[in-house]
Amino acid sequence: METTRADRFKTAILLIAATGLTVGLAFHFTGRPDIANLIWIAGVVPALAALLVEIFGSIGRGEIGLDVVAALSMSAALVFGETLAAAVVAVMYSGGTLLEAFAEGRARREMHDLLSRVPRTATRHRNGGLEEVPLDQIAPGDRLLIRQGDVVPVDGTVASEAAFVDTSALTGESLPVRLAHGADAMSGSTNAGEAFDLTATREAKDSTYAGIVRLVKAAQASKAPMSRLADRWSLGFLAVTVIIAFAAWWFTGDPIRAVAVLVVATPCPLILAVPVALVAGLSRAAHFGVLIKGAGPLETMARIRTLILDKTGTLTDGRPQIVSIDSHDGMVEDDILRLAAALDQASKHPVALAIVATAKERGFALPVPSDVAEIPGEGVVGHVEGRKVIVGGDAFVVSRVGRRPGDQSVIAAGSVLVAVAVDGHMAGHLVMSDPLREGAGGMLDGLRREGIARILLATGDRADVAERVTEGLGLDGLRAGLTPDQKVLLVLSERKRGPVMMVGDGVNDAPALAAADVGVAMGARGAAASAEAADVVLLVDRIDRLGPGIEIARGARRIAVESVVAGIGLSVMGMIAAAFGYLTPVQGALLQEVIDVAVILNALRALRIAPHEPTTPKPKAVSSGQDDIAQGATP
C-alpha cells in the first residue's frame, strides 16, 4: 500500500511538472513569455518541494546523495531566470524517479510472485470429513487434501499413490515433476495433476516456503557493499560537480554556465544503476532456483575465487543406492531385492528406506511382512510370504545363519554391504554406495571457466573414501577426516587467498557456512541449521544450479559497473562541455535524461542473463563412508 501511494505521488508530481512545461511552451510560442515563465515556475515548485523533503529525510537517516545536485540545479535555474531549463529538469527528474521505481518493480517481480503465492488456509482430513483450517493450525502428521491448482501449504510426504507438482516458481523447472508415494513435497509447489493427499512433516512456519518468504523479505531490504560504495562515490561526484560549476562561473563570469553544469549532473547514474542491476540479478537467480539472501551476498558471490565443497549430501547424493546384487545358491537377484525390501518396509533406517525405494522404482509389489523384530544398528528379522527373512549387516546375518569363511564379498572402500538370508541360508548381498550427484563434474568445469581458481573437498569421511569420490574431478585439494571446527579453520585459512564460498547441507556444515564469505546450503533436503547459516540456498536438490547462480551474480555485477562507468563518463563529458559553453541548461537537462534512461535500461539487462546450462553426465556410484549410516554394516 505504501509503495502504491509513493508511486501515485511520483506520478502526480510528474504530471504537474509535465503540464507546466507543455502549457508554458504554448504561451511562449504565442508571444507571452511572461505568463510562460510563471507557469514554468508553478510546475517546478511542487517537484522542488518534494525533492527537498526527500533530501531532508535522507539527511535525518544519515544519508546524503546526488539528489542535492538536482535541487541545486532547479534552484539555480529559477534564481538566474532559466525557468525553461528548471521546468525541463523538473520533468526529467520526476520522470527519472518514476522510471527508477518502475525498473526496480520490474526487477523484483519474480520475488513478489513468490510472496503472492503464500496460501492462507489448507484442507485437512478430520473424522472422515474435510475442514478448512488456517495454516498455523496444521501440525506434523496431519493429512491434507491438495486439490488441482492448489499451492502445497507445508512440507510433507505424498500420501496418495502419486502426485504431479509444478515447482517452476521455486526452482525454474519448466515441467511438472512426478512424486511417488512417500516422496517429499516442497511447500510452495503447485499441484499440476489430480488431487492428492499430503502428510504434513513440518509446521507452516518451519516449512521451506515460509523460509523462502523470510529470505525474500530480507533480500528486498538489503543493501550491497557495492551499493554503499556507490553512495560514497556520489559524495565525491557531488564535490566535483560543484567545483566544475563554480570554476565555470568564476573564470567566465557567466552564472548560466554553472547552471548548465549542475543540470547535466542531475541525477547521477550512481544512484540508479547499482541497485537496479543487483536487484535484477537477485530476481534472475531466484528464477533458476538459487535464492540469494540479499544484494550484499550477490555482489560478494561475483568475486569468489575459492570453492570448498562438503562431500556427503553435497557433492554426492547423500542417499545410499544399490549398485550391485551378489546372489548365492542360485537365488534370483530380483527375488533377493523383493524379499529384502518387503521386510525393510518395517524399518525407518536410511539404508532400509533406500532398498524399499529401489524395489518400488523397479515395479515390485511388496507384500506386508509379519513377526518383524528390528535390532537397532544390526538388522531386521521377520517373515515374508511365509518365508523367514533376515536383512542387515554381514556379521549380523552370518551370526544367525552361518557361512563358510570364503563367502565374503569384496567391495570398494566406503561401500555398504547388506546381507540377505532366506529360510536359514545366505541368499545374497546388496552392495550399496552413495552416487555422485548428476552434473557435478560439468558444474566444476563450468565454475573454472567462470574464474574459480581453487576447488577443494572438505569432508569428515576417511581419506580413501574421499579419494574415490574425487577421482577424475581434478580438484585442487582434499581434506578428509575433518570435524566441524576444522572445516571452519580450513575456510579461514583459504580466505587469505581471496573470497571463499562454502557449500554444505548438514548441521555440521553450518559453522563453516557462516565463516565463509558466501555460504551455500542445499535447501531441498539440507538441514534447517545450514539453510539459516547460509547466504545462498539452492531450492532444488541439484548442485549444478550453483554454476548458473555464480554466472548470474558475475553478470549482474558486471552490468552494474558498466552502467556506472558509462553514465559517469558521459556525465563528466557533458559537464565539461557545459562549462565551456557548448551546452545550454535546457540542452544539458535533455542530455542528462538520455543518459539516465540508457543507464536504467542497461541495468535491466541483468533480467535477461542466460546462464549456460551445465552438462549432466551419467551419475557414477561412489563410496559413502563414515558420513553415511550403514544398517549394521561396517565399510
XYZ file of C-alpha atoms in Angstrom:
635
model
C 0.000 0.000 0.000
C 2.817 2.420 0.893
C 4.545 1.607 -2.384
C 1.334 2.309 -4.313
C 0.889 5.680 -2.581
C 4.502 6.603 -3.290
C 4.116 5.696 -6.958
C 0.905 7.718 -7.198
C 2.594 10.700 -5.590
C 5.532 10.490 -8.024
C 3.097 10.213 -10.912
C 1.205 13.308 -9.716
C 4.430 15.324 -9.423
C 5.429 14.247 -12.941
C 2.012 15.225 -14.345
C 2.188 18.657 -12.705
C 5.708 19.289 -13.998
C 4.893 17.981 -17.494
C 1.673 20.040 -17.675
C 3.545 23.166 -16.573
C 6.244 22.603 -19.182
C 3.747 21.972 -22.001
C 1.377 24.852 -21.205
C 4.323 27.213 -20.654
C 5.745 26.322 -24.062
C 2.363 27.050 -25.623
C 2.310 30.564 -24.131
C 5.992 31.072 -25.002
C 5.415 30.363 -28.710
C 2.295 32.570 -28.792
C 4.288 35.594 -27.673
C 3.507 35.592 -23.923
C 6.873 34.775 -22.279
C 5.837 36.470 -19.034
C 2.937 34.054 -18.489
C 5.104 31.161 -19.686
C 7.687 31.936 -17.002
C 5.026 31.945 -14.273
C 3.580 28.628 -15.440
C 7.025 27.033 -15.610
C 7.753 28.209 -12.050
C 4.407 26.788 -10.898
C 5.305 23.429 -12.431
C 8.782 23.378 -10.869
C 7.888 24.350 -7.282
C 5.998 21.126 -6.349
C 8.811 18.961 -7.746
C 11.441 21.021 -5.929
C 9.461 20.931 -2.665
C 9.052 17.143 -2.860
C 12.755 16.806 -3.589
C 13.733 18.981 -0.604
C 11.511 16.906 1.709
C 13.224 13.741 0.436
C 16.684 15.277 0.902
C 15.998 16.359 4.493
C 14.572 12.909 5.232
C 17.759 11.296 3.900
C 19.921 13.631 5.970
C 17.890 12.615 9.028
C 18.815 8.992 8.291
C 22.478 9.915 7.950
C 22.432 9.644 4.155
C 23.275 12.220 1.520
C 23.436 11.740 -2.218
C 23.144 13.356 -5.593
C 19.566 14.489 -5.090
C 21.272 17.610 -3.732
C 22.572 18.345 -7.247
C 19.044 18.138 -8.627
C 17.832 20.610 -6.005
C 20.764 22.949 -6.694
C 20.200 22.863 -10.453
C 16.471 23.651 -10.199
C 17.053 26.354 -7.601
C 19.907 27.952 -9.546
C 17.899 27.872 -12.779
C 14.991 29.657 -11.087
C 17.246 32.231 -9.425
C 19.018 33.152 -12.665
C 15.862 33.265 -14.745
C 16.349 29.992 -16.649
C 12.793 28.925 -15.921
C 12.501 26.753 -19.024
C 15.613 24.808 -18.000
C 14.193 24.453 -14.489
C 10.927 23.112 -15.935
C 12.795 20.618 -18.111
C 14.867 19.456 -15.124
C 11.696 19.069 -13.027
C 10.056 16.920 -15.708
C 13.184 14.886 -16.344
C 13.960 14.335 -12.664
C 10.403 13.379 -11.649
C 10.209 11.171 -14.732
C 13.552 9.582 -13.844
C 12.459 8.749 -10.288
C 9.256 7.197 -11.604
C 11.243 5.225 -14.181
C 13.601 4.064 -11.439
C 10.649 2.877 -9.342
C 9.245 1.037 -12.356
C 12.627 -0.557 -13.065
C 13.058 -1.796 -9.508
C 9.472 -3.065 -9.527
C 10.189 -4.949 -12.756
C 13.339 -6.406 -11.239
C 11.508 -7.561 -8.100
C 8.566 -9.084 -9.962
C 9.629 -12.703 -9.569
C 10.251 -12.196 -5.852
C 6.824 -10.580 -5.464
C 5.386 -13.590 -7.296
C 6.838 -15.780 -4.579
C 5.243 -13.665 -1.855
C 1.855 -13.518 -3.577
C 1.685 -17.321 -3.757
C 1.629 -17.812 0.007
C -1.526 -19.824 0.826
C -3.609 -18.739 3.813
C -5.558 -21.945 4.565
C -5.393 -25.677 3.921
C -7.931 -28.515 3.611
C -7.453 -31.145 6.328
C -8.937 -34.625 6.714
C -10.651 -34.889 10.095
C -13.108 -37.515 11.419
C -13.999 -38.821 7.967
C -14.625 -35.361 6.534
C -12.759 -32.297 5.310
C -12.251 -28.975 7.073
C -10.666 -25.698 6.018
C -8.135 -24.557 8.610
C -5.611 -21.701 8.888
C -2.022 -22.679 8.157
C -0.863 -22.115 11.728
C -3.204 -24.904 12.915
C -1.525 -27.582 10.788
C 0.648 -29.971 12.799
C 3.087 -32.668 11.665
C 1.149 -35.842 10.920
C -1.991 -34.082 9.657
C -3.353 -35.456 6.394
C -4.153 -32.676 3.915
C -6.040 -32.661 0.615
C -4.182 -30.806 -2.141
C -6.651 -30.006 -4.923
C -5.660 -29.443 -8.533
C -4.124 -25.971 -8.822
C -3.554 -25.624 -5.059
C -0.217 -24.459 -3.698
C 1.267 -27.033 -1.311
C 0.946 -25.216 2.050
C 3.523 -27.089 4.172
C 6.375 -29.516 3.685
C 5.189 -33.110 3.677
C 5.200 -36.507 2.035
C 2.824 -37.751 -0.652
C 0.190 -39.973 0.974
C -1.526 -40.883 -2.292
C -0.193 -43.275 -4.900
C 1.430 -40.443 -6.866
C 1.324 -36.690 -7.418
C 2.311 -34.276 -10.180
C 3.620 -30.939 -8.900
C 4.837 -27.805 -10.664
C 7.945 -26.406 -8.953
C 8.721 -23.753 -11.603
C 8.052 -20.832 -9.254
C 10.634 -22.200 -6.821
C 13.239 -23.956 -8.909
C 12.790 -22.853 -12.520
C 11.965 -26.422 -13.605
C 9.596 -25.951 -16.541
C 7.959 -29.401 -16.473
C 5.855 -30.879 -13.639
C 7.578 -33.492 -11.515
C 6.021 -36.863 -10.657
C 6.285 -37.734 -6.972
C 5.724 -41.316 -5.871
C 4.011 -42.387 -2.667
C 6.145 -41.341 0.302
C 8.182 -38.792 -1.686
C 8.895 -35.380 -0.195
C 6.748 -32.497 -1.495
C 8.093 -28.975 -1.099
C 5.764 -26.271 0.166
C 5.216 -23.568 -2.437
C 4.959 -26.007 -5.354
C 1.656 -26.249 -7.245
C -0.462 -29.347 -7.809
C -0.400 -29.774 -11.600
C -2.344 -33.063 -11.634
C -5.230 -34.738 -9.888
C -5.948 -34.056 -6.238
C -3.699 -35.932 -3.815
C -3.239 -36.346 -0.092
C -0.227 -34.983 1.752
C 1.027 -35.943 5.193
C 2.479 -32.832 6.852
C 6.003 -33.227 8.203
C 6.539 -29.651 9.406
C 4.503 -26.758 10.712
C 3.872 -23.952 8.237
C 6.306 -21.550 9.936
C 9.118 -24.125 9.669
C 8.396 -25.201 6.092
C 10.526 -24.464 3.062
C 8.191 -21.862 1.611
C 7.923 -19.863 4.819
C 11.707 -19.766 4.956
C 11.826 -18.578 1.341
C 9.399 -15.765 2.108
C 11.543 -14.636 5.060
C 14.650 -14.689 2.888
C 12.926 -12.735 0.110
C 11.835 -10.011 2.516
C 15.369 -9.794 3.897
C 16.776 -9.645 0.367
C 14.456 -6.793 -0.575
C 15.625 -4.763 2.413
C 19.314 -5.466 1.892
C 21.947 -3.142 0.511
C 25.037 -4.431 -1.243
C 28.585 -3.317 -0.329
C 28.851 -2.123 -3.927
C 25.730 -0.003 -3.438
C 27.163 1.502 -0.245
C 30.389 2.187 -2.128
C 28.347 3.968 -4.788
C 26.896 6.192 -2.054
C 30.424 7.181 -1.027
C 31.372 7.790 -4.657
C 28.315 10.001 -5.026
C 29.714 12.409 -2.417
C 32.920 12.704 -4.403
C 30.966 13.243 -7.604
C 28.879 15.899 -5.857
C 32.067 17.740 -4.883
C 33.442 17.504 -8.436
C 30.165 18.830 -9.843
C 30.126 21.839 -7.535
C 33.812 22.591 -8.261
C 33.299 22.479 -12.044
C 30.166 24.651 -11.809
C 31.894 27.202 -9.562
C 35.005 27.273 -11.792
C 32.893 27.834 -14.912
C 31.167 30.770 -13.239
C 34.382 32.159 -11.699
C 36.501 32.142 -14.858
C 33.786 33.277 -17.295
C 31.598 35.437 -15.086
C 28.572 33.678 -16.611
C 26.329 32.035 -13.987
C 24.324 30.330 -16.731
C 27.291 28.053 -17.448
C 27.258 26.965 -13.779
C 23.529 26.251 -14.083
C 24.187 24.159 -17.200
C 26.894 22.164 -15.378
C 24.552 21.432 -12.468
C 21.754 20.441 -14.832
C 23.938 17.949 -16.713
C 24.839 16.251 -13.420
C 21.183 15.684 -12.405
C 20.693 12.942 -11.331
C 23.686 10.638 -11.397
C 23.783 7.033 -12.687
C 25.455 6.067 -9.434
C 22.122 6.182 -7.596
C 20.292 4.293 -10.331
C 22.480 1.630 -11.919
C 23.778 -0.348 -8.941
C 20.522 -1.108 -7.068
C 18.552 -1.830 -10.244
C 21.192 -4.210 -11.653
C 21.735 -6.081 -8.376
C 18.041 -6.470 -7.579
C 17.515 -7.683 -11.154
C 20.281 -10.228 -10.525
C 18.534 -11.438 -7.353
C 15.311 -11.879 -9.282
C 17.012 -13.697 -12.146
C 18.853 -16.072 -9.796
C 15.595 -16.904 -7.987
C 14.136 -17.933 -11.355
C 16.811 -20.642 -11.577
C 16.188 -21.938 -8.041
C 19.093 -20.038 -6.454
C 17.797 -17.900 -3.582
C 20.376 -15.276 -2.610
C 19.647 -13.583 0.708
C 20.432 -10.060 -0.437
C 22.334 -7.780 -2.757
C 25.401 -7.998 -0.500
C 25.865 -11.775 -0.876
C 25.166 -11.471 -4.613
C 27.924 -8.867 -5.015
C 30.334 -10.991 -2.953
C 29.330 -14.111 -4.880
C 30.513 -12.407 -8.062
C 34.052 -12.088 -6.625
C 34.504 -15.671 -5.365
C 37.911 -17.221 -6.121
C 37.879 -20.366 -3.949
C 35.153 -23.012 -3.612
C 35.052 -25.539 -0.751
C 32.627 -28.462 -1.108
C 31.312 -30.833 1.514
C 31.024 -34.437 0.281
C 28.039 -36.379 1.561
C 24.759 -34.804 0.525
C 26.529 -32.056 -1.406
C 28.971 -33.437 -3.953
C 27.355 -36.856 -3.575
C 23.642 -37.570 -3.440
C 23.685 -38.379 0.284
C 21.340 -41.347 -0.082
C 22.736 -44.870 -0.464
C 21.762 -46.685 -3.655
C 22.134 -50.291 -4.772
C 24.995 -50.662 -7.229
C 25.044 -54.471 -7.471
C 23.390 -57.628 -6.122
C 25.503 -60.709 -5.367
C 23.467 -63.917 -5.426
C 24.289 -67.129 -3.538
C 22.970 -70.653 -4.028
C 21.423 -69.708 -7.373
C 18.741 -67.404 -5.971
C 17.353 -64.863 -8.454
C 18.599 -61.328 -7.851
C 15.125 -59.811 -8.192
C 13.807 -62.183 -5.525
C 16.618 -61.149 -3.172
C 15.747 -57.474 -3.620
C 11.982 -58.020 -3.382
C 12.149 -60.051 -0.166
C 14.649 -57.676 1.440
C 12.561 -54.651 0.518
C 9.365 -56.270 1.769
C 10.916 -56.871 5.183
C 12.598 -53.441 5.290
C 9.208 -51.746 4.957
C 9.042 -52.149 8.719
C 12.225 -50.124 9.263
C 12.911 -46.391 9.084
C 16.675 -46.847 8.733
C 18.136 -44.815 5.801
C 19.539 -47.965 4.174
C 16.207 -49.776 4.563
C 14.356 -46.822 3.025
C 16.781 -46.855 0.083
C 16.208 -50.585 -0.511
C 12.426 -50.145 -0.428
C 12.603 -47.157 -2.778
C 14.718 -49.117 -5.285
C 12.289 -52.045 -5.262
C 9.324 -49.739 -5.881
C 11.174 -47.987 -8.701
C 11.594 -51.399 -10.352
C 7.867 -52.012 -10.067
C 7.925 -54.792 -7.455
C 4.750 -55.408 -5.493
C 5.869 -55.652 -1.875
C 3.897 -57.946 0.476
C 3.365 -56.940 4.092
C 5.910 -58.556 6.468
C 4.896 -60.251 9.708
C 6.537 -61.177 13.030
C 9.054 -58.382 12.491
C 11.803 -57.702 15.022
C 14.371 -54.948 14.432
C 17.674 -54.988 16.261
C 18.889 -51.333 16.263
C 22.191 -50.944 14.419
C 22.173 -54.601 13.372
C 19.281 -55.583 11.122
C 15.710 -56.823 10.764
C 14.212 -60.303 11.169
C 10.721 -61.351 10.073
C 8.521 -63.380 7.742
C 7.575 -62.519 4.162
C 5.054 -64.727 2.364
C 5.683 -67.472 4.922
C 9.483 -67.396 4.468
C 11.854 -66.331 7.216
C 13.946 -63.388 6.030
C 16.908 -61.686 7.706
C 18.331 -58.397 6.403
C 21.203 -56.470 7.953
C 24.938 -56.158 8.340
C 27.010 -59.052 7.099
C 28.251 -60.038 10.557
C 24.721 -59.930 11.974
C 23.263 -62.198 9.288
C 26.224 -64.627 9.401
C 25.774 -64.980 13.157
C 22.188 -66.071 12.533
C 22.654 -68.496 9.649
C 26.374 -69.338 9.468
C 28.514 -69.316 6.322
C 31.801 -70.649 5.016
C 34.752 -68.215 5.506
C 35.336 -67.830 1.745
C 31.901 -66.354 1.061
C 32.814 -62.752 1.904
C 32.002 -60.367 -0.934
C 34.703 -57.892 -1.950
C 33.526 -54.280 -2.015
C 35.087 -50.921 -2.724
C 36.227 -48.618 0.065
C 33.315 -46.922 1.779
C 30.578 -49.079 0.256
C 27.903 -50.639 2.437
C 27.332 -54.410 2.324
C 23.812 -55.542 3.242
C 23.378 -59.290 3.671
C 20.086 -61.117 2.982
C 19.220 -64.574 4.316
C 16.108 -66.606 3.391
C 14.920 -69.686 5.309
C 18.205 -70.040 7.186
C 20.506 -69.784 4.155
C 22.595 -66.880 2.906
C 20.696 -65.667 -0.186
C 22.989 -62.861 -1.269
C 24.334 -59.375 -0.689
C 23.198 -55.931 -1.724
C 26.196 -53.666 -2.389
C 25.256 -50.029 -1.781
C 27.103 -46.753 -2.119
C 26.482 -43.032 -2.385
C 26.354 -41.833 -6.035
C 27.956 -38.659 -7.259
C 25.334 -36.021 -7.979
C 24.253 -35.595 -11.566
C 26.082 -32.716 -13.198
C 28.784 -32.430 -10.519
C 31.660 -32.845 -12.975
C 30.176 -30.473 -15.538
C 29.396 -27.972 -12.799
C 33.017 -27.915 -11.606
C 34.276 -27.440 -15.176
C 31.834 -24.574 -15.653
C 32.941 -22.901 -12.419
C 36.549 -22.977 -13.522
C 35.521 -21.253 -16.749
C 33.805 -18.628 -14.611
C 37.087 -17.828 -12.859
C 37.007 -20.058 -9.756
C 40.731 -20.613 -9.169
C 40.648 -23.263 -6.401
C 38.135 -26.050 -5.711
C 38.609 -28.115 -2.549
C 36.789 -31.027 -0.925
C 36.261 -30.879 2.834
C 34.754 -33.986 4.452
C 34.581 -35.823 7.725
C 34.904 -39.082 5.805
C 38.010 -41.267 5.575
C 40.768 -40.304 3.146
C 40.422 -43.421 0.971
C 36.690 -42.826 0.593
C 37.218 -39.148 -0.250
C 39.865 -40.021 -2.825
C 37.433 -42.379 -4.529
C 34.811 -39.604 -4.691
C 37.208 -37.082 -6.199
C 38.690 -39.436 -8.768
C 38.669 -37.718 -12.143
C 37.201 -34.446 -10.855
C 40.501 -32.551 -10.918
C 40.121 -30.893 -7.522
C 42.898 -28.668 -6.189
C 42.882 -30.175 -2.728
C 41.287 -32.771 -0.473
C 40.860 -32.508 3.291
C 39.473 -35.670 4.924
C 38.592 -36.604 8.489
C 37.605 -33.039 9.397
C 35.483 -32.099 12.382
C 33.141 -29.087 12.100
C 35.652 -26.766 13.780
C 38.402 -27.992 11.457
C 36.208 -27.118 8.473
C 35.925 -23.608 9.879
C 39.723 -23.360 10.166
C 40.050 -24.507 6.552
C 37.649 -21.786 5.424
C 39.504 -19.120 7.402
C 42.881 -20.183 6.045
C 41.613 -20.161 2.445
C 40.143 -16.676 2.888
C 43.707 -15.340 2.912
C 43.853 -16.148 -0.810
C 40.604 -14.343 -1.647
C 36.824 -14.603 -1.148
C 35.697 -18.160 -0.282
C 32.426 -19.959 -0.982
C 31.494 -22.988 1.139
C 28.779 -25.443 0.057
C 27.208 -27.900 2.516
C 23.950 -29.464 3.608
C 24.263 -30.800 7.140
C 24.146 -29.375 10.636
C 27.898 -29.976 10.898
C 28.419 -27.656 7.914
C 26.609 -24.678 9.456
C 29.670 -23.187 11.261
C 31.779 -23.335 8.089
C 28.943 -21.820 6.016
C 28.736 -18.924 8.461
C 32.529 -18.427 8.390
C 32.766 -18.313 4.588
C 32.383 -15.109 2.583
C 29.432 -16.830 0.899
C 27.829 -19.929 2.404
C 25.621 -22.060 0.153
C 23.134 -24.586 1.561
C 21.433 -27.433 -0.261
C 17.980 -26.306 0.783
C 15.812 -29.029 -0.738
C 16.989 -31.783 1.647
C 19.582 -29.986 3.753
C 19.339 -29.269 7.453
C 17.488 -26.153 8.594
C 20.583 -25.036 10.508
C 22.700 -24.942 7.356
C 19.983 -23.031 5.459
C 19.812 -20.440 8.242
C 23.603 -20.007 8.349
C 23.965 -19.785 4.573
C 23.890 -16.686 2.367
C 22.575 -18.656 -0.620
C 20.059 -21.517 -0.667
C 19.696 -23.911 -3.606
C 15.953 -24.579 -3.668
C 16.274 -27.600 -5.943
C 18.346 -30.600 -4.897
C 20.880 -30.116 -7.708
C 24.445 -28.973 -7.141
C 24.760 -27.948 -10.796
C 22.499 -24.941 -10.102
C 25.482 -23.352 -8.363
C 27.088 -22.591 -11.743
C 24.183 -20.528 -13.115
C 23.938 -18.727 -9.766
C 27.565 -17.577 -9.898
C 27.263 -16.706 -13.584
C 24.208 -14.535 -12.882
C 25.962 -12.835 -9.932
C 29.016 -12.028 -12.066
C 26.824 -10.820 -14.914
C 24.733 -8.537 -12.664
C 27.839 -7.012 -11.075
C 29.470 -6.511 -14.478
C 26.360 -4.766 -15.801
C 26.232 -2.515 -12.717
C 29.877 -1.499 -13.172
C 29.406 -0.908 -16.909
C 26.397 1.296 -16.236
C 28.203 3.345 -13.603
C 31.352 3.843 -15.685
C 29.462 4.746 -18.863
C 26.982 7.003 -17.050
C 29.607 8.855 -15.017
C 31.880 9.205 -18.031
C 29.122 10.714 -20.183
C 28.016 12.996 -17.347
C 31.549 14.326 -16.806
C 31.947 14.936 -20.550
C 28.637 16.786 -20.565
C 29.643 18.929 -17.575
C 32.920 19.898 -19.249
C 31.063 20.793 -22.437
C 28.613 22.905 -20.426
C 31.465 24.625 -18.571
C 32.983 25.686 -21.920
C 29.623 26.989 -23.132
C 28.778 24.244 -25.634
C 25.578 23.237 -23.832
C 22.742 25.441 -22.629
C 20.885 24.482 -19.438
C 17.950 23.096 -21.454
C 20.240 21.026 -23.672
C 22.088 19.790 -20.593
C 18.846 18.642 -18.970
C 17.820 16.728 -22.083
C 21.261 15.146 -22.387
C 21.278 14.001 -18.762
C 17.858 12.421 -19.075
C 19.021 10.455 -22.107
C 21.992 9.239 -20.040
C 19.772 8.219 -17.114
C 17.296 6.314 -19.275
C 20.156 4.499 -21.012
C 21.693 3.583 -17.647
C 18.449 2.138 -16.274
C 17.705 0.166 -19.435
C 21.254 -1.204 -19.405
C 20.925 -2.219 -15.730
C 17.729 -4.111 -16.553
C 19.749 -6.325 -18.886
C 20.500 -8.337 -15.742
C 16.953 -9.711 -16.008
C 17.892 -11.350 -19.299
C 21.129 -13.019 -18.232
C 21.031 -16.506 -19.759
C 23.486 -18.741 -17.860
C 24.949 -21.747 -19.616
C 23.093 -24.919 -18.745
C 25.662 -27.392 -17.368
C 26.077 -30.809 -18.884
C 24.710 -33.652 -16.795
C 26.851 -36.765 -17.165
C 25.502 -40.115 -16.121
C 25.979 -40.452 -12.357
C 28.503 -42.937 -11.169
C 28.453 -44.796 -7.885
C 30.889 -43.663 -5.284
C 31.525 -44.555 -1.718
C 29.600 -43.453 1.288
C 31.791 -43.940 4.354
C 31.518 -42.545 7.838
C 29.312 -39.614 6.816
C 26.630 -42.214 5.977
C 24.871 -44.669 8.261
C 25.122 -48.360 7.434
C 22.476 -50.786 8.547
C 24.630 -52.742 10.874
C 27.477 -52.888 8.334
C 30.959 -51.516 8.552
C 32.836 -50.324 5.457
